[in-house]
mmCIF file of C-alpha atoms and ligand atoms in Angstrom:
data_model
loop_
_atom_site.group_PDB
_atom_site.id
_atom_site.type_symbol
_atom_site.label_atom_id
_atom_site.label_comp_id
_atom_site.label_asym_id
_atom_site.label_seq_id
_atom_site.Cartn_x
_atom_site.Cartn_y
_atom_site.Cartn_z
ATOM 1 C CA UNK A 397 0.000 0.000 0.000
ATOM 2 C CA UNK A 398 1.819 3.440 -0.760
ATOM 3 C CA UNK A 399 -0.321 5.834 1.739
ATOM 4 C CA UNK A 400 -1.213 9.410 0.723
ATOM 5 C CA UNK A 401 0.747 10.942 3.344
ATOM 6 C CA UNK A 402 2.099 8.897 6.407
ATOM 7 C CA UNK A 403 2.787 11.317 9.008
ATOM 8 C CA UNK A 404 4.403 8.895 10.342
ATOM 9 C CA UNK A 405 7.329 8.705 8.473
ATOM 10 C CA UNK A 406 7.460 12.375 8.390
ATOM 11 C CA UNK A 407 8.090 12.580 11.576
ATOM 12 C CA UNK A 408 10.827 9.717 11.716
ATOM 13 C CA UNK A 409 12.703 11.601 9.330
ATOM 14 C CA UNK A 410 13.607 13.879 12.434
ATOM 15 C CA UNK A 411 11.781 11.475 15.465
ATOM 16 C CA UNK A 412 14.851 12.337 17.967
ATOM 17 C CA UNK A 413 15.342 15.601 17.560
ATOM 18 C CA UNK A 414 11.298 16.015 17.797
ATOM 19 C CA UNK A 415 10.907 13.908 21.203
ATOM 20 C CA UNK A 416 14.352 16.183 22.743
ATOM 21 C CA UNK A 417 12.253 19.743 22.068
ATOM 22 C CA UNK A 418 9.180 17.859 23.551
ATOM 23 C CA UNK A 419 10.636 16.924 26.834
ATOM 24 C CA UNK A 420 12.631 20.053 27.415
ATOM 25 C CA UNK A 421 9.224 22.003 27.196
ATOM 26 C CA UNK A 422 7.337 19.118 28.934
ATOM 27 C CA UNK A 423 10.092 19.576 31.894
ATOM 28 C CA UNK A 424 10.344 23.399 31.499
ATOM 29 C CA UNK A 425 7.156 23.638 33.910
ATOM 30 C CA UNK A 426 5.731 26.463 31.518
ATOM 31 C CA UNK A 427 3.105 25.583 29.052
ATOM 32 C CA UNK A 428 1.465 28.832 28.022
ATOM 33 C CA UNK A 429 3.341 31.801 26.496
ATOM 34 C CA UNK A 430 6.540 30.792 27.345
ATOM 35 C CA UNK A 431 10.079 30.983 25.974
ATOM 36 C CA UNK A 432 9.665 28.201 23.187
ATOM 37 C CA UNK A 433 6.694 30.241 21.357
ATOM 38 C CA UNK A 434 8.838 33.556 21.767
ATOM 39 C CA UNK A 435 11.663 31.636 19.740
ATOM 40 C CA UNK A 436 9.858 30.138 17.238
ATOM 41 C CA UNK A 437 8.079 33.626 16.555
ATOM 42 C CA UNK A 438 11.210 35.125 15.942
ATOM 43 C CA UNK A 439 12.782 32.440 13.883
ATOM 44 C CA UNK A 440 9.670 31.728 11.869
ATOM 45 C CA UNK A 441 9.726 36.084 11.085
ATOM 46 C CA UNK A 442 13.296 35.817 10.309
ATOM 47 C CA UNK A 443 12.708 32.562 8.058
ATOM 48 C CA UNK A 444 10.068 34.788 6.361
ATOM 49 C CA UNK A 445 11.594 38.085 6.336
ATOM 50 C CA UNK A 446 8.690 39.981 8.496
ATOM 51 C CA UNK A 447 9.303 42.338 11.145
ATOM 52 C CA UNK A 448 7.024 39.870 13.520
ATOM 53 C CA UNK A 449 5.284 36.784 13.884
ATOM 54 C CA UNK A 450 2.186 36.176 16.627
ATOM 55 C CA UNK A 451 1.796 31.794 17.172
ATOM 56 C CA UNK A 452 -1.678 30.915 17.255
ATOM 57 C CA UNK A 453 -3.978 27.990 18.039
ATOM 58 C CA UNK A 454 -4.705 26.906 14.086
ATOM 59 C CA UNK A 455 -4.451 28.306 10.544
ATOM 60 C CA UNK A 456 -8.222 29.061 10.774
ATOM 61 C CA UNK A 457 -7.654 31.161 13.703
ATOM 62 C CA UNK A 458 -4.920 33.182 11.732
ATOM 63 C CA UNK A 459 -7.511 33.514 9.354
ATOM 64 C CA UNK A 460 -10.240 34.959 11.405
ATOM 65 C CA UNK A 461 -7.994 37.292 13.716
ATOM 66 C CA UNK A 462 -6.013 38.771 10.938
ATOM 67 C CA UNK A 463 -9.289 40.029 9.155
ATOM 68 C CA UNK A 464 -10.601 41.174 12.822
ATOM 69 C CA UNK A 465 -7.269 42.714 13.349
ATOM 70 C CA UNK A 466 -7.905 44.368 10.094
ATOM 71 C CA UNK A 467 -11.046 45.915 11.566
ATOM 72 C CA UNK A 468 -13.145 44.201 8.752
ATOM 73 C CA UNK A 469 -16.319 42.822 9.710
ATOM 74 C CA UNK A 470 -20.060 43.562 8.542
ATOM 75 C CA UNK A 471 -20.939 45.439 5.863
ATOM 76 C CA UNK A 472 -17.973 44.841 4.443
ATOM 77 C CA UNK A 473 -16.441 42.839 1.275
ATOM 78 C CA UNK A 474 -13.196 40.338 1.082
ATOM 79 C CA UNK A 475 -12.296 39.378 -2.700
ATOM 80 C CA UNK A 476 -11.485 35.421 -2.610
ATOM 81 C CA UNK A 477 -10.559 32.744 -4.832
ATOM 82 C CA UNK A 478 -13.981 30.308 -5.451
ATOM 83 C CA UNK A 479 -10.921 27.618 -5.347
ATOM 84 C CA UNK A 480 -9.667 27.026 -2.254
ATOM 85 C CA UNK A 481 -10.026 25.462 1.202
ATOM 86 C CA UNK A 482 -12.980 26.662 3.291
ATOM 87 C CA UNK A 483 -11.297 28.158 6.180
ATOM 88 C CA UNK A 484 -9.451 30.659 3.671
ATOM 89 C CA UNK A 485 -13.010 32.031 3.121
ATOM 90 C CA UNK A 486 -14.401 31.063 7.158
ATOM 91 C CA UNK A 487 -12.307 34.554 8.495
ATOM 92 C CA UNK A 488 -14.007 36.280 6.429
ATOM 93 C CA UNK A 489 -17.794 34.899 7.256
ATOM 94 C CA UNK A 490 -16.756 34.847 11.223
ATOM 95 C CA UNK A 491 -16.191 38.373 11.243
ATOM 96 C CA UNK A 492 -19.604 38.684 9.290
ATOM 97 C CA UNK A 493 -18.114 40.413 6.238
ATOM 98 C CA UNK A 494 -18.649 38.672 2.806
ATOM 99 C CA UNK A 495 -16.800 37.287 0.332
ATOM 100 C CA UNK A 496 -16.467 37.833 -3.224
ATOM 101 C CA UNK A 497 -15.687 35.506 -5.342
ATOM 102 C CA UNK A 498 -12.725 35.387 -8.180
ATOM 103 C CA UNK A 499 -12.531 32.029 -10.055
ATOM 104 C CA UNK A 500 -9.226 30.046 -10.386
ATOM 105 C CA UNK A 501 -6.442 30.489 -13.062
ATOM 106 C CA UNK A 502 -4.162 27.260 -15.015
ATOM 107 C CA UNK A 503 -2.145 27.570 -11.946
ATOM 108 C CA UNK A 504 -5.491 26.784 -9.817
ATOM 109 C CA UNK A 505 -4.368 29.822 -8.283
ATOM 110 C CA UNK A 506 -6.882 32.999 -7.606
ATOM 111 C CA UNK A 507 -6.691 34.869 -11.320
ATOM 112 C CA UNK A 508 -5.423 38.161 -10.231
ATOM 113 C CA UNK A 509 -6.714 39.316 -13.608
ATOM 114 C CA UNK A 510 -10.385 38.904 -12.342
ATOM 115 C CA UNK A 511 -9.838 40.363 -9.024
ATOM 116 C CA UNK A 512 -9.938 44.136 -10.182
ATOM 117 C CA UNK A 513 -13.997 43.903 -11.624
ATOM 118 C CA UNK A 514 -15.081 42.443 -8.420
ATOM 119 C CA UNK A 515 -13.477 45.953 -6.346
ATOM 120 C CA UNK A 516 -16.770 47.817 -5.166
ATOM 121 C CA UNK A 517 -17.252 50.544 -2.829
ATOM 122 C CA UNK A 518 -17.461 47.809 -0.072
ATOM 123 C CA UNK A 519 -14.273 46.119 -0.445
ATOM 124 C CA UNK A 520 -12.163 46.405 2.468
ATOM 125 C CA UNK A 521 -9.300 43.226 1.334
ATOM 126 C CA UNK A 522 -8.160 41.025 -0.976
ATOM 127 C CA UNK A 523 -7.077 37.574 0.488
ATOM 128 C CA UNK A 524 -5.220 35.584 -2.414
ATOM 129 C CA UNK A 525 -4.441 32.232 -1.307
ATOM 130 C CA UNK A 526 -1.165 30.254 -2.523
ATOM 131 C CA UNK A 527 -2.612 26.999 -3.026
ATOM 132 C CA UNK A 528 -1.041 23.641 -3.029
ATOM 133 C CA UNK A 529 2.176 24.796 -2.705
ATOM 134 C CA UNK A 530 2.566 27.888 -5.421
ATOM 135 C CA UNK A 531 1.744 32.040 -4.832
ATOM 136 C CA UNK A 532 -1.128 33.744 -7.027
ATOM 137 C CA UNK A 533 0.360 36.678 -8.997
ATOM 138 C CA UNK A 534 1.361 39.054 -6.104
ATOM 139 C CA UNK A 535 2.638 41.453 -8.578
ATOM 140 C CA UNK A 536 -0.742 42.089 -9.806
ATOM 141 C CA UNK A 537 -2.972 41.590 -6.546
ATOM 142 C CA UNK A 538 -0.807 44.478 -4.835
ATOM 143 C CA UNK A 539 -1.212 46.596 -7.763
ATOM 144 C CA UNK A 540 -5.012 46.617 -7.825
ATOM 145 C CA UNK A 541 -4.726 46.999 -3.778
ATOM 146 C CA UNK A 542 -2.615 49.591 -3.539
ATOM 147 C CA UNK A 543 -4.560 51.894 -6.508
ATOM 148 C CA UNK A 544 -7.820 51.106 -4.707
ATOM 149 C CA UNK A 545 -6.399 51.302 -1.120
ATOM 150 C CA UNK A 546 -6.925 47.527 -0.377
ATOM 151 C CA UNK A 547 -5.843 45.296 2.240
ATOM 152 C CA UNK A 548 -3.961 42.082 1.316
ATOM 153 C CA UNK A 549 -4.237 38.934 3.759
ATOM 154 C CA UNK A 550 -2.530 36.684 1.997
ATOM 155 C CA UNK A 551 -3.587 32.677 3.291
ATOM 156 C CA UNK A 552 -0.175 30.846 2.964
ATOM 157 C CA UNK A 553 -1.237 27.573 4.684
ATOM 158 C CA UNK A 554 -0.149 25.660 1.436
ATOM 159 C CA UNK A 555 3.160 27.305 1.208
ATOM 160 C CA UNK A 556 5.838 27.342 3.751
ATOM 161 C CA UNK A 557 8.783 28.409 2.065
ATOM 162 C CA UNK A 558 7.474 29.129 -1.553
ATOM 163 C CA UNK A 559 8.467 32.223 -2.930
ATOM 164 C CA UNK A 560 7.064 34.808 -5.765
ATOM 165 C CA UNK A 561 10.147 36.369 -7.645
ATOM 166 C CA UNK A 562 12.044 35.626 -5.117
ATOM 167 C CA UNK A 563 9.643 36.648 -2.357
ATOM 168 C CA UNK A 564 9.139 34.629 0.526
ATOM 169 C CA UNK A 565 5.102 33.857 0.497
ATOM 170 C CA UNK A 566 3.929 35.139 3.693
ATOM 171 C CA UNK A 567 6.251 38.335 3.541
ATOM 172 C CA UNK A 568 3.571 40.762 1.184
ATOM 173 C CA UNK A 569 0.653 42.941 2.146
ATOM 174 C CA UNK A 570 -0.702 43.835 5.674
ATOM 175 C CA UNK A 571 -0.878 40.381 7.460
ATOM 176 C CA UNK A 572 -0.601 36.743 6.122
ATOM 177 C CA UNK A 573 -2.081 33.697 7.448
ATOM 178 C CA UNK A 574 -0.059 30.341 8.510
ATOM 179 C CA UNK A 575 -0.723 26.818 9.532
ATOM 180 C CA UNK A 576 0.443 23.926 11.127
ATOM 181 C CA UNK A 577 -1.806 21.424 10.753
ATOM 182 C CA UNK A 578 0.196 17.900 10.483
ATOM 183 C CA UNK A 579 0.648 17.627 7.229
ATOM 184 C CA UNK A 580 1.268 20.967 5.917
ATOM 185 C CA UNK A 581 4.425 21.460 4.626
ATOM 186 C CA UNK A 582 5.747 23.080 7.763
ATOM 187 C CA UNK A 583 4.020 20.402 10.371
ATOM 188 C CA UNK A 584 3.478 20.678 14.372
ATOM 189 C CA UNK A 585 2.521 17.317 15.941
ATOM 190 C CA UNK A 586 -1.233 19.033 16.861
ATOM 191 C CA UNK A 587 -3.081 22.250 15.930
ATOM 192 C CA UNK A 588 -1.177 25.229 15.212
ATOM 193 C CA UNK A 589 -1.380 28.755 13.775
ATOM 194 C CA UNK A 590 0.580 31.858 13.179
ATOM 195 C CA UNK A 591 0.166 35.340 11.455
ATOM 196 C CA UNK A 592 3.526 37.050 10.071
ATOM 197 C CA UNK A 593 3.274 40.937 9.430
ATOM 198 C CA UNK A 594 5.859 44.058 9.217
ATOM 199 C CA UNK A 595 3.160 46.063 11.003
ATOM 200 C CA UNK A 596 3.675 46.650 15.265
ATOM 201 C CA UNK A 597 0.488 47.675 15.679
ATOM 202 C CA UNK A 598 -1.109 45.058 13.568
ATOM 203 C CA UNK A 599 1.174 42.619 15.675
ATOM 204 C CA UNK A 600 0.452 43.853 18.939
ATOM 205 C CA UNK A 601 -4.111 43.831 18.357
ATOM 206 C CA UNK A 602 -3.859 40.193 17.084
ATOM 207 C CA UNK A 603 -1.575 39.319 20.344
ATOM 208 C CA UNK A 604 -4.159 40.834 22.446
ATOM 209 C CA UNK A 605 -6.649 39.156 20.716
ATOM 210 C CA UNK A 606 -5.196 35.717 21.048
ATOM 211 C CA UNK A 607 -4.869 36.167 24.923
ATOM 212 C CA UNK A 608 -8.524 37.222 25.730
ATOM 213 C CA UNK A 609 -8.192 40.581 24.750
ATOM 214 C CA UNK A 610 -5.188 41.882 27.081
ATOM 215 C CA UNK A 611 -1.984 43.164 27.189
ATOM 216 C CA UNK A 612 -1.669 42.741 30.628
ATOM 217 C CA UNK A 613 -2.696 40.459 32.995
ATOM 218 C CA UNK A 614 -6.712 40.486 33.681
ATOM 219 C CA UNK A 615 -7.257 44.531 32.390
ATOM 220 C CA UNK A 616 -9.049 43.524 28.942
ATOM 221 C CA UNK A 617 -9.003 46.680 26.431
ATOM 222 C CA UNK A 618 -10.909 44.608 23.562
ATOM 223 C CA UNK A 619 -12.885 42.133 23.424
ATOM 224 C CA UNK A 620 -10.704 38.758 22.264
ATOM 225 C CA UNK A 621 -10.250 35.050 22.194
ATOM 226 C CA UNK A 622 -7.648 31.910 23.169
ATOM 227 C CA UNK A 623 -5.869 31.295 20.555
ATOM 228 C CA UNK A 624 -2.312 30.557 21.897
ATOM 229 C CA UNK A 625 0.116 28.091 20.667
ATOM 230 C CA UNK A 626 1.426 25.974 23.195
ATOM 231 C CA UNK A 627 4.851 25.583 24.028
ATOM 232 C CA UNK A 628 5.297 21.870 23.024
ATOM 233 C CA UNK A 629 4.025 22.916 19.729
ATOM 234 C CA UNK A 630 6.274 26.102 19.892
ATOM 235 C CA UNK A 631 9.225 23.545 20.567
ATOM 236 C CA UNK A 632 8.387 20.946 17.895
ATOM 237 C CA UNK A 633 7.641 23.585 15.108
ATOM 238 C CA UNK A 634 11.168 25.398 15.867
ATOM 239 C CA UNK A 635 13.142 21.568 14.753
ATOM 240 C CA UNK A 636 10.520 21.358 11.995
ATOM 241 C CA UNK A 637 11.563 25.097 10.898
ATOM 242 C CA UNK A 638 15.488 23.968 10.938
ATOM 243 C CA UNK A 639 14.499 21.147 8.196
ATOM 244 C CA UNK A 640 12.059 23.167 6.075
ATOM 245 C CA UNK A 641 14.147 23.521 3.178
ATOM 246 C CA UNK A 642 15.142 20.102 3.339
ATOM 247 C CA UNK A 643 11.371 18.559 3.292
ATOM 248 C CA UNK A 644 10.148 20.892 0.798
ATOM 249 C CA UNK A 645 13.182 19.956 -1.504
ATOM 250 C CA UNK A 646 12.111 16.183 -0.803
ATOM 251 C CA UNK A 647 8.719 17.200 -2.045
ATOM 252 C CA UNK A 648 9.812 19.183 -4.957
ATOM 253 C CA UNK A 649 12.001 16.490 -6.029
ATOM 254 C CA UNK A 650 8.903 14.238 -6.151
ATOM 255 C CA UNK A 651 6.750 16.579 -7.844
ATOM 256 C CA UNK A 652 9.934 16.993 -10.741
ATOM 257 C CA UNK A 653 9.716 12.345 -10.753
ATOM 258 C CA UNK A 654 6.388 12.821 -11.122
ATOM 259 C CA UNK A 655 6.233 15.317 -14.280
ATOM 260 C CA UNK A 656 9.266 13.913 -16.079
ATOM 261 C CA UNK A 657 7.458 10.138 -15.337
ATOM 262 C CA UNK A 658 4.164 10.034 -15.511
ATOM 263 C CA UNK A 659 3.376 9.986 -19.523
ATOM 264 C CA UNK A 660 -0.321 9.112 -19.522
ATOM 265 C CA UNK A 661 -3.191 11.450 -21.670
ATOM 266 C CA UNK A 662 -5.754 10.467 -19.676
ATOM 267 C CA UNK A 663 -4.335 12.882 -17.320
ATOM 268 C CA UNK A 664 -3.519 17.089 -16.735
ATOM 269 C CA UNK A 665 -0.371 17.431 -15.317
ATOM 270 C CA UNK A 666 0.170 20.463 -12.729
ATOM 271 C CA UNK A 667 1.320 23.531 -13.722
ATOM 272 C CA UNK A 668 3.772 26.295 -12.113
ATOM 273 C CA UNK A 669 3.804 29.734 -13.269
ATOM 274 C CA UNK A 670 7.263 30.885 -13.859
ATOM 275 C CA UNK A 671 7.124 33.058 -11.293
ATOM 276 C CA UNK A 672 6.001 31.241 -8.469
ATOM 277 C CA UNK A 673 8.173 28.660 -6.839
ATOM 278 C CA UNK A 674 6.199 25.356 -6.084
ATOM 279 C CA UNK A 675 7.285 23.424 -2.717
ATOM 280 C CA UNK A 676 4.048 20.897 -3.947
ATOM 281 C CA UNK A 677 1.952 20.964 -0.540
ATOM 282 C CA UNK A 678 -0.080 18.898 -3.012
ATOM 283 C CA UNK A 679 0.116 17.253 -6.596
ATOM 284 C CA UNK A 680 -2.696 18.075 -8.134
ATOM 285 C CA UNK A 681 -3.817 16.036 -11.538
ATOM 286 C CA UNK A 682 -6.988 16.292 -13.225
ATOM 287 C CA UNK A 683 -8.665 13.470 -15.180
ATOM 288 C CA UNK A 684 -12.162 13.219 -16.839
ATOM 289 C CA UNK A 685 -13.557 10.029 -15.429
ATOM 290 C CA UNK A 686 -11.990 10.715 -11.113
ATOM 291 C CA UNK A 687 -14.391 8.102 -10.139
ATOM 292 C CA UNK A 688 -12.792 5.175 -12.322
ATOM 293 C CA UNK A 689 -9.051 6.525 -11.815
ATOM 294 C CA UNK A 690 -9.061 6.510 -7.835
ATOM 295 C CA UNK A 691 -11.089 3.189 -8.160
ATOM 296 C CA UNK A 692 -8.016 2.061 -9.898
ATOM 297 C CA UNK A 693 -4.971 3.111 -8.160
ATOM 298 C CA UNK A 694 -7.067 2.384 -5.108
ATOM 299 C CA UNK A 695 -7.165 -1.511 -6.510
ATOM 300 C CA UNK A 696 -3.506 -0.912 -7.143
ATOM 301 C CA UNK A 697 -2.396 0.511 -3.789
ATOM 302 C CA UNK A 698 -2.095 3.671 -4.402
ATOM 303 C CA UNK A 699 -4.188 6.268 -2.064
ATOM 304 C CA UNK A 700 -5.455 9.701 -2.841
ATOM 305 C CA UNK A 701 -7.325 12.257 -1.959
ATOM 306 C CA UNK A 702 -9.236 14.995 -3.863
ATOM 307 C CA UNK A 703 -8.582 19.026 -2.430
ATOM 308 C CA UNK A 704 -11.296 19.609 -2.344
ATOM 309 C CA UNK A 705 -14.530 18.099 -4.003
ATOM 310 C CA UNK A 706 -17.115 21.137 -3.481
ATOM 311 C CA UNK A 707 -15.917 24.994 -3.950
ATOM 312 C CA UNK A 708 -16.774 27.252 -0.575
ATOM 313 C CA UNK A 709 -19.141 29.333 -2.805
ATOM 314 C CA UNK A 710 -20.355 26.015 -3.422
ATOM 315 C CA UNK A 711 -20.966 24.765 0.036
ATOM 316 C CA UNK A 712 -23.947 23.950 2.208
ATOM 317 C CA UNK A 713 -23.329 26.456 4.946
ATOM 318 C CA UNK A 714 -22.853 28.999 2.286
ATOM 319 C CA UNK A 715 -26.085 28.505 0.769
ATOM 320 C CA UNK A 716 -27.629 31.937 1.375
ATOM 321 C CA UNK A 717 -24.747 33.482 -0.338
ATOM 322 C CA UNK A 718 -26.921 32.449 -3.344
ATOM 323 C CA UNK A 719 -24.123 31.318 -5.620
ATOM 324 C CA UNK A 720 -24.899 28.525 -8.093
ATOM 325 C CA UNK A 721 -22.745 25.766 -9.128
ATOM 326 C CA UNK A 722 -21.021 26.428 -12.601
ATOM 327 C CA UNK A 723 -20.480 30.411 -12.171
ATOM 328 C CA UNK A 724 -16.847 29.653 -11.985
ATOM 329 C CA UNK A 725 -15.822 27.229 -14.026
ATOM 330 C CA UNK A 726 -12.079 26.715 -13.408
ATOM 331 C CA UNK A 727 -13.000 26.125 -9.916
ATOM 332 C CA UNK A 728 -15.979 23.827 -10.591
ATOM 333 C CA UNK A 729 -13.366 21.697 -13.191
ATOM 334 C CA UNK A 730 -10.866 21.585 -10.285
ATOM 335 C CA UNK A 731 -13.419 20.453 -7.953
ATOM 336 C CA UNK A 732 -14.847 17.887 -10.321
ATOM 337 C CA UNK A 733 -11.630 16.171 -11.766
ATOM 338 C CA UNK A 734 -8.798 16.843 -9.164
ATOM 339 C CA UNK A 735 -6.945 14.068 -7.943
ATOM 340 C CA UNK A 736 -4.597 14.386 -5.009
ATOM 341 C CA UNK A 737 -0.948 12.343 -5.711
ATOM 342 C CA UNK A 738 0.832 10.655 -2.704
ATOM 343 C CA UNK A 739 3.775 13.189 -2.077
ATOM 344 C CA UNK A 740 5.519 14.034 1.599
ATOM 345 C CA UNK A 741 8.591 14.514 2.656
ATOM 346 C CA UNK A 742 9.086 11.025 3.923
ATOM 347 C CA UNK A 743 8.085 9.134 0.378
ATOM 348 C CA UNK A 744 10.364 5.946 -0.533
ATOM 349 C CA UNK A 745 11.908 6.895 -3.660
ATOM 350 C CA UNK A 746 9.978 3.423 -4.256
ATOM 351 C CA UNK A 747 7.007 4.763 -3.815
ATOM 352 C CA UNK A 748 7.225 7.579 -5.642
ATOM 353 C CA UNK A 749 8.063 5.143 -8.705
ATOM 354 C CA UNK A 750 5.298 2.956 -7.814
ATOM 355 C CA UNK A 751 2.539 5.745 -8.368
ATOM 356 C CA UNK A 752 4.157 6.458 -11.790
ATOM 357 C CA UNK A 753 4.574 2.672 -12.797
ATOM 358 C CA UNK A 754 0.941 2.519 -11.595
ATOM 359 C CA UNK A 755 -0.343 5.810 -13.535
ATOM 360 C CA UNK A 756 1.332 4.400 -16.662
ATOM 361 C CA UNK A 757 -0.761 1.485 -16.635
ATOM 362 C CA UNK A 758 -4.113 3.146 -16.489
HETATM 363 C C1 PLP B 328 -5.151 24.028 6.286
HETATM 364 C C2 PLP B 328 -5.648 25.288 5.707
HETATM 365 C C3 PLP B 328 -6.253 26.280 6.496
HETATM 366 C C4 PLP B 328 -6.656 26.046 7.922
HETATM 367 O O1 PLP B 328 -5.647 25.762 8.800
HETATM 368 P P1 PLP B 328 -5.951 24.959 10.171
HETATM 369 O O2 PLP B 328 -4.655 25.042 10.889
HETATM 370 O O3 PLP B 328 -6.326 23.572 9.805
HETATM 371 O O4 PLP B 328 -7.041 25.690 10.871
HETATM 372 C C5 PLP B 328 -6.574 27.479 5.902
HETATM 373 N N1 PLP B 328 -6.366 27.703 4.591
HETATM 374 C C6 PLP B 328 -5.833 26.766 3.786
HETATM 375 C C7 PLP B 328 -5.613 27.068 2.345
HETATM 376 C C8 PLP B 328 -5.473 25.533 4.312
HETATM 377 O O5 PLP B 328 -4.955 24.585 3.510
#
């Protein structure tokens, strides 16, 4: 069986060095806001090239408090991408501002070239998301922004260490949203969140709001939330940030095996705009007949997943947004014919060539 991912093996790849950061903070007797969060916000700013970096509870959370942060909330209008994961478009819809929609691109990136028609009086952000692994035209989103006096959140839960010309993802507009969900491409061992952002003020209302709403202890100026990493997480993340560059170049050299291997029409290969680095959080193909292809490689071994089978514009508990399926059709074709490849950092080179021999056969 070659799994989809195996966290797992991801985290053999570094198991001691993981389990040594765990028991210092287990011993250190401090749990909550404690020295390992301080150090992994100022290496994971550093590794970005932001001024700061506030560690939060989840990506979602990011999400949510960096539009509140904003001071965006009803009344008000985010531009999206109609292709993406739901919690890009859930800190929007927490704060009770809405989101409009901007279809996909080749890349199955937001098109920046449809962002600038959706701009109304009403728009307070744009919120491109770099999706599986490569940035949306940033040259072009903080055009539009900055001639219309925009916002940019930019969601980089996909995207640890990608880079736009040269630009770390995570290091443009106002505030930019990260997560650590297992199997992103930078991992904790649990739920975990951060925003990065060259703005102190910005930095210093999303800290508050993470910690209830205070600066200091128990004298509550706003009204906030918990959202604070914990320091085992803190610990774990700050080995996981040392190998970064070494998973994602384990990924990237799978996604390269998989595009000079896999020669088979019944299938769309990715593609990566030149000027987007890819570190291939996923390895996304497309194929007419999904049903019959998973069926397949699922008789041959070979798991996969589809990201994600039903748009946010699309989904149930977005139904009085009153969108219909088939407005946006490069989002509604990703959504119908995507097919998720097996690719981590901890792939057998075997594996990787089993999922080819296997494709090849179909
Ligand atoms: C994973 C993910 C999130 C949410 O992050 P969590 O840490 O799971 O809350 C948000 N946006 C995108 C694009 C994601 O892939």
């Amino acid at each position: 069986m070659i799994d989809f991912v195996s966290t797992k093996r991801n985290y053999a790849l570094y198991q001691e060095e993981y389990e040594e950061a765990a028991l210092r903070a287990f011993r250190s007797g401090q749990y909550i806001l404690g020295p390992e969060m301080e150090r992994f916000e100022k290496e994971f700013a550093a590794y970005i090239g932001r001024k700061d970096c506030v560690a939060l509870n989840s990506g979602t959370d990011a999400l949510i408090l960096a539009v509140r942060a904003l001071g965006i909330g009803p009344g008000d209008e985010v531009i999206v991408p109609a292709g993406t994961y739901i919690a890009s478009v859930l800190g929007v819809t927490e704060n009770g501002a809405a989101p409009v929609y901007a279809d996909s691109n080749e890349y199955f990136v937001m098109d920046a070239d449809r962002v600038e028609k959706l701009v109304t009086a009403k728009t307070k952000a744009i919120l491109p998301v770099h999706l599986y692994g490569q940035c949306c035209d940033m040259d072009k989103i903080m055009d539009i922004a900055q001639r219309h006096g925009l916002y940019v959140i930019e969601d980089c839960a996909q995207c640890h260490g990608s880079a736009y010309k040269g630009k770390k993802a995570g290091s443009f507009g106002q505030i930019s949203c990260f997560s650590f969900y297992p199997t992103k491409p930078l991992g904790a061992l649990g739920d975990a969140g951060a925003v990065t952002t060259d703005d102190p003020e910005l930095a210093k209302k999303v800290r508050m709001l993470r910690n209830y709403g205070s600066r200091v202890k128990y004298y509550n100026e706003i009204i906030g939330v918990n959202s604070r990493m914990d320091e085992v997480q803190a610990a774990i993340l700050s080995v996981g940030l040392k190998h970064l560059e070494e998973m994602n170049a384990r990924r990237i050299d799978i996604g390269k095996k998989y595009l000079a291997g896999i020669k088979n029409e019944k299938l769309r290969l990715p593609r990566t705009s030149p000027d987007s680095s890819n570190v291939f959080h996923v390895f996304p193909v497309c194929v007419e007949d999904r049903e019959d292809f998973q069926q397949y490689l699922e008789k041959e071994g070979v798991h996969t997943l589809v990201h994600y089978p039903v748009p946010p514009y699309a989904a149930e508990c977005y139904r009085d947004q009153g969108h219909q399926k088939g407005e946006f059709p490069m989002a509604d074709y990703i959504a119908d014919h995507e097919v998720s490849l097996p690719i981590y950092a901890g792939m057998s080179g075997e594996d990787v060539q089993g999922v080819i021999d296997v494709i090849n056969r179909y």
